[in-house]
Tab-separated table of C-alpha atoms in Angstrom:
chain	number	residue	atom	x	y	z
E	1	UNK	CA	36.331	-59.355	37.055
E	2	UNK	CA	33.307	-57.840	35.583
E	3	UNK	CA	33.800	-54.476	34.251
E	4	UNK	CA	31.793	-51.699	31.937
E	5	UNK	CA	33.588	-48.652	30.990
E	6	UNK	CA	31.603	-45.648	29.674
E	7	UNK	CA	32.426	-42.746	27.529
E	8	UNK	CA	32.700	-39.904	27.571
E	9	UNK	CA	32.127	-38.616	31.394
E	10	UNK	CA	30.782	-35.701	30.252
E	11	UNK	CA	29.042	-34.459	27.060
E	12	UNK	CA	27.906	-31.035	25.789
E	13	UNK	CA	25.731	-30.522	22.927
E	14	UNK	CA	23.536	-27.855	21.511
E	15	UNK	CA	19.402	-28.027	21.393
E	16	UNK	CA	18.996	-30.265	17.784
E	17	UNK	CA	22.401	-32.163	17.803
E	18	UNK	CA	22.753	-35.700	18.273
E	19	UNK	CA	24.831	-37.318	21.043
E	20	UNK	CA	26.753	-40.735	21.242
E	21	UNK	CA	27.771	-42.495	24.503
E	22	UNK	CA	29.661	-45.667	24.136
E	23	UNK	CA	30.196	-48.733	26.654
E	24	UNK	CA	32.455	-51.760	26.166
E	25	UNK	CA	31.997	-54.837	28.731
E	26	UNK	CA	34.420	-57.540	29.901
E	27	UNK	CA	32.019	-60.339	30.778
E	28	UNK	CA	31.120	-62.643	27.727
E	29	UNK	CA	28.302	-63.885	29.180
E	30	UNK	CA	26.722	-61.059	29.426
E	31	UNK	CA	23.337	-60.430	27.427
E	32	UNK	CA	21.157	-57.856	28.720
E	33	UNK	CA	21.868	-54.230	28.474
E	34	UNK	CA	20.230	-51.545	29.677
E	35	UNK	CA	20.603	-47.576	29.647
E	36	UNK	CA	18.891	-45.883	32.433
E	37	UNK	CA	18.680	-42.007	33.280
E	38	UNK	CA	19.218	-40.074	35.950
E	39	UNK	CA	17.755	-37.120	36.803
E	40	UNK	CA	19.126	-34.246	39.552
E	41	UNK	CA	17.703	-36.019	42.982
E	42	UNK	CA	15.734	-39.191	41.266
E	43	UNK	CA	16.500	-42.057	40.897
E	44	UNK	CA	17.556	-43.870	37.573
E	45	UNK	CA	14.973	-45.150	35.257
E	46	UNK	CA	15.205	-46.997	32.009
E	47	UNK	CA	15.114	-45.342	29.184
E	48	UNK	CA	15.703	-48.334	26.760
E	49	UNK	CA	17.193	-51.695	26.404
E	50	UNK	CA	18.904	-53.979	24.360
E	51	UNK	CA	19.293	-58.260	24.173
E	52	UNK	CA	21.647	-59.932	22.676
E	53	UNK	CA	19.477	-61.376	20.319
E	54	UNK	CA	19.167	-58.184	18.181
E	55	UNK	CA	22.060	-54.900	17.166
E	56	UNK	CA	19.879	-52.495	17.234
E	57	UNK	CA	16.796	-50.653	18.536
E	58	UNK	CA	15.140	-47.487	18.341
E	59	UNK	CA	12.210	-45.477	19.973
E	60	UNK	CA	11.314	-42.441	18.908
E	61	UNK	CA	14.839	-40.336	19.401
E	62	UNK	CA	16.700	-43.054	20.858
E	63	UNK	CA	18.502	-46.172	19.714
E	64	UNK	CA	20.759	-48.377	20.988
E	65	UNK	CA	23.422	-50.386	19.038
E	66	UNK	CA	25.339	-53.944	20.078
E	67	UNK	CA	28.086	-55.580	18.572
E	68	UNK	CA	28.647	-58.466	20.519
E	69	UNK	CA	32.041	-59.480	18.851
E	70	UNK	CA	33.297	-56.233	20.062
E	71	UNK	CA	31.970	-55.913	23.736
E	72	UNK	CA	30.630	-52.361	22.204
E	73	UNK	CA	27.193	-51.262	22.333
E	74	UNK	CA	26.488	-47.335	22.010
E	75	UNK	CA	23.406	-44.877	22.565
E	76	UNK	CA	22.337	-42.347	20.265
E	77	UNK	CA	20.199	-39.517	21.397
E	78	UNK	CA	19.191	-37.450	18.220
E	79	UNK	CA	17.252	-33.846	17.642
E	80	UNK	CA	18.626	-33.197	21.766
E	81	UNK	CA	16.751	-31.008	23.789
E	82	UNK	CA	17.001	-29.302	26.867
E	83	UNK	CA	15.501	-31.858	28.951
E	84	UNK	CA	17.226	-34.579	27.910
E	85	UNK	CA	20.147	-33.205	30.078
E	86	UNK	CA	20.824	-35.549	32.624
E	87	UNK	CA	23.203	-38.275	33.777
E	88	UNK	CA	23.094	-41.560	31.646
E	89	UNK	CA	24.111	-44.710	32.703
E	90	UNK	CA	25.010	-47.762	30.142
E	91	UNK	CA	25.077	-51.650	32.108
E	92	UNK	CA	25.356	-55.001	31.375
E	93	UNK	CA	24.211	-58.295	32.898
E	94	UNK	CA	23.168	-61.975	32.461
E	95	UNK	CA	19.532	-62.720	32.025
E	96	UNK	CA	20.051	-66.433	32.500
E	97	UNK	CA	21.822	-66.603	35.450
E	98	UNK	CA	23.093	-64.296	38.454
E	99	UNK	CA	19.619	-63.277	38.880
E	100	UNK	CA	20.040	-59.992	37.146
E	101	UNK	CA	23.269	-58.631	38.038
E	102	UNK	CA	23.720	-55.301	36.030
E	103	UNK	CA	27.261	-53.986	36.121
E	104	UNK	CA	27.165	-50.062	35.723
E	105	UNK	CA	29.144	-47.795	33.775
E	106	UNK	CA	31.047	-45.020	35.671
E	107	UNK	CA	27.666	-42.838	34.002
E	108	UNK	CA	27.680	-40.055	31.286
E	109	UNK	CA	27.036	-36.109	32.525
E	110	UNK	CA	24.832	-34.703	29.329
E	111	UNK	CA	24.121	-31.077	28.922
E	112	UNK	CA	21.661	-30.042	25.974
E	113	UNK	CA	22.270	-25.771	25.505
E	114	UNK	CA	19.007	-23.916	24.196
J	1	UNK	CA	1.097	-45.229	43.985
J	2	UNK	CA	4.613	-45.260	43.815
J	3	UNK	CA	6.154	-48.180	42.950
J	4	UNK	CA	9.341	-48.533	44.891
J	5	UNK	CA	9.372	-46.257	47.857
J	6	UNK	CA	12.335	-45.576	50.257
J	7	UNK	CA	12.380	-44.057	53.569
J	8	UNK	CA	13.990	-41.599	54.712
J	9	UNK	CA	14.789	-39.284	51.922
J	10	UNK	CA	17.547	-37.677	53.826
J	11	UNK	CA	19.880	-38.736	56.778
J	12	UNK	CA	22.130	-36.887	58.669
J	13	UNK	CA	23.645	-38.478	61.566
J	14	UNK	CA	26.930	-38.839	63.400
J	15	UNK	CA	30.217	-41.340	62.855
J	16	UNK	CA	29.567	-44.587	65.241
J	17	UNK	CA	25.709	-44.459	65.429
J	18	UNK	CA	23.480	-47.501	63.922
J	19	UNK	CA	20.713	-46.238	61.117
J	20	UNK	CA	18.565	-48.141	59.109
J	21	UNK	CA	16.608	-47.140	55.810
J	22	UNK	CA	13.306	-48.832	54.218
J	23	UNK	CA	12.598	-49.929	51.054
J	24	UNK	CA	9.119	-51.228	49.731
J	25	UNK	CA	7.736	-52.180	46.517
J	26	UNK	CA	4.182	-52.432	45.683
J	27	UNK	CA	5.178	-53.976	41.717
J	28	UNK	CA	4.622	-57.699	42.919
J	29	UNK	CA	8.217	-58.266	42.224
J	30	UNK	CA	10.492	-60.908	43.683
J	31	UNK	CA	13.696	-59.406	43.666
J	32	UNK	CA	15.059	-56.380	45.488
J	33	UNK	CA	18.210	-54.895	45.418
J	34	UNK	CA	20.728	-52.171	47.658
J	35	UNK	CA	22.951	-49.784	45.517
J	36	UNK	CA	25.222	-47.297	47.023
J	37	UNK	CA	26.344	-44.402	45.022
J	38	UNK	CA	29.035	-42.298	45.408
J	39	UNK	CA	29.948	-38.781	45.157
J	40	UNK	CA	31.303	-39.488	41.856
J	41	UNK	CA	27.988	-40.829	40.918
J	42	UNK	CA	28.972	-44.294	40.501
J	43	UNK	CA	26.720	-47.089	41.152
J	44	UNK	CA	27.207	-50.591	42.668
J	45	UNK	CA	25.365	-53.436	43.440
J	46	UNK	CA	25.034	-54.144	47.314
J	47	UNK	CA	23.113	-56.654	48.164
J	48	UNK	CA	19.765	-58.818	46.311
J	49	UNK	CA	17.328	-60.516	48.051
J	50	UNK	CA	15.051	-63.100	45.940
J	51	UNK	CA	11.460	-64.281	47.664
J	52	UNK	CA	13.266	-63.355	51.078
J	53	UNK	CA	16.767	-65.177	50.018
J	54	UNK	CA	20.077	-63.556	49.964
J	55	UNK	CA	21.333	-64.416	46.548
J	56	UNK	CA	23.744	-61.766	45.732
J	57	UNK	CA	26.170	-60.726	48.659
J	58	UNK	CA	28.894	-58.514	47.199
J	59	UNK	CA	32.220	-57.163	49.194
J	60	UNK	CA	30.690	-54.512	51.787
J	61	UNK	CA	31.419	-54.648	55.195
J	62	UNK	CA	29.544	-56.391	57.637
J	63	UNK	CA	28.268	-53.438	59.095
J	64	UNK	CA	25.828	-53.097	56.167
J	65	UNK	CA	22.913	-56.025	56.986
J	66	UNK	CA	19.737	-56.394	54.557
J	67	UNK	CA	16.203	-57.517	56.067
J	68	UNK	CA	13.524	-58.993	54.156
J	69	UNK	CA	10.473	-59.706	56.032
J	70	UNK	CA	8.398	-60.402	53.038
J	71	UNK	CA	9.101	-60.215	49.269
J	72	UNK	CA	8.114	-56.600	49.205
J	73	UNK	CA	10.223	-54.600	51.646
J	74	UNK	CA	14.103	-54.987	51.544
J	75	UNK	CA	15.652	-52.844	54.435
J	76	UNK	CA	19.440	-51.963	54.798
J	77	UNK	CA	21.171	-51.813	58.526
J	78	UNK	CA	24.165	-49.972	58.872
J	79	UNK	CA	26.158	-50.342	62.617
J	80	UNK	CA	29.041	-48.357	63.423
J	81	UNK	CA	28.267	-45.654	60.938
J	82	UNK	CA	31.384	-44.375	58.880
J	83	UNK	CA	32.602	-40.913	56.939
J	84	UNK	CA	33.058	-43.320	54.077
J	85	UNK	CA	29.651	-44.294	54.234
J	86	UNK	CA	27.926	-41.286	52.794
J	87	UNK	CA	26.730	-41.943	49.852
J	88	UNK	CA	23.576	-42.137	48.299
J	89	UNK	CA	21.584	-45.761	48.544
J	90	UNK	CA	19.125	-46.461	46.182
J	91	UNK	CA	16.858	-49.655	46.250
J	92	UNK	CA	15.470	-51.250	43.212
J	93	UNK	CA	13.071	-54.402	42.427
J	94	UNK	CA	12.391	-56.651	38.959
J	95	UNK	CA	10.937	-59.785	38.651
J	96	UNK	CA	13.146	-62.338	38.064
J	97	UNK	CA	12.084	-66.131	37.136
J	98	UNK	CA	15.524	-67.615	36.527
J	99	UNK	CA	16.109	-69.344	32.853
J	100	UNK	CA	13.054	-67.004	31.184
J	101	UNK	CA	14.671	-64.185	29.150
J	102	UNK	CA	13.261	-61.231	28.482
J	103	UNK	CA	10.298	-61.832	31.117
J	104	UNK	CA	10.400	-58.516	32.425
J	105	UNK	CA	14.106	-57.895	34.305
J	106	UNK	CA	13.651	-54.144	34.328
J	107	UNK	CA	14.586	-52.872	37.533
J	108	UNK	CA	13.057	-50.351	38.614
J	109	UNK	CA	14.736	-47.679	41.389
J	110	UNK	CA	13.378	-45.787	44.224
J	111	UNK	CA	13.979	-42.144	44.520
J	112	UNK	CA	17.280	-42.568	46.872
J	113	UNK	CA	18.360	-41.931	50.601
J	114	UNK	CA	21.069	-39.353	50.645
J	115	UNK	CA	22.772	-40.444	53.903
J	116	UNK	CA	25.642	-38.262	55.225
J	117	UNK	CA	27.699	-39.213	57.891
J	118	UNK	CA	29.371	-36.633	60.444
């Protein structure tokens, strides 16, 4: 069936260092990929997002990469800071069908030390 | 002005009593949805309703029934409540017009209803 995994479960970085989480998906039909973060008591909210259409794409201090041969895409965080620390959550669904499905990763647990 | 609201925040009841908890969206959307998430903070499709219609229906028990009496609420009945079903349940809304890509699919979540069962 469907599946994302997500690594790592839990990440610790200092203030200024760059973190990497990494998500592979089973589905080939998949196309749409979000990353959405939670913070302590909220909700998720998106962050950023990704289409199949493209490898890559930034904002500001994030970026997202796809490689579609591999099931892989990743999320880079650079210059962390403290508020950044959150959980992170990768997904992956269909935007042609299923009427938006996402699949969720198990989530990431990021800590940014001052 | 929040965009999708749920109510209540918190629940707290007792193993074999019936709850229910609201969801509303004021983003125009046609799609809502029902996550539950677990302790471990995992998170998993329930239930989505399109323009009032059930269109996804994933394995939960049919103690868990979704409403819809109008595009813009989505509420989630739960008989015969469980230990196993504590959990948090978030709802969430996007506008979907199936075959148009990239015509905004973001979904966006409400704040969560921490429900604990005793």
């Amino acid at each position: 069936g469907e599946n994302v995994e997500q690594h790592p479960s839990t990440l610790s970085v200092q203030e200024g260092d760059s973190a990497v989480i990494k998500c592979t998906y089973s589905d080939s039909a998949s196309n749409y990929f979000p990353w959405y973060k939670q913070e302590l008591g909220k909700g998720p909210q998106l962050i950023i997002d990704i289409r199949s259409n493209v490898g890559e794409k930034k904002d500001q201090r994030i970026a997202v990469t796809l490689n579609k041969t591999a099931k892989h895409f990743s999320l880079h965080i650079t210059e962390t800071q403290p508020e950044d620390s959150a959980v992170y959550f990768c997904a992956a669904g269909d935007e042609y069908g299923g009427y938006n499905k996402l699949i969720f990763g198990a989530g990431t647990r990021l800590a940014v030390h001052p | 002005d929040t965009a999708v609201s749920q109510t209540p925040k918190y629940l707290v009841t007792q193993m074999g009593n019936d709850k229910s908890i609201k969801c509303e969206q004021n983003l125009g959307h046609d799609t809502m949805y029902w996550y539950k998430q677990d302790s471990k903070k995992f998170l998993k499709i329930m239930f989505s309703y399109n323009n009032k219609e059930l269109i996804i229906n994933e394995t939960v028990p049919n103690r868990f029934s979704p409403k819809s009496p109008d595009k813009a609420h989505l509420n989630l009945h739960i008989n015969s409540l469980e230990l196993g079903d504590s959990a948090v349940y978030f709802c969430a809304s996007s506008q979907v017009t199936p075959g148009l890509a990239g015509v905004g699919r973001t979904q966006y979540f409400g704040p969560g209803t921490r429900l604990t069962v005793l």
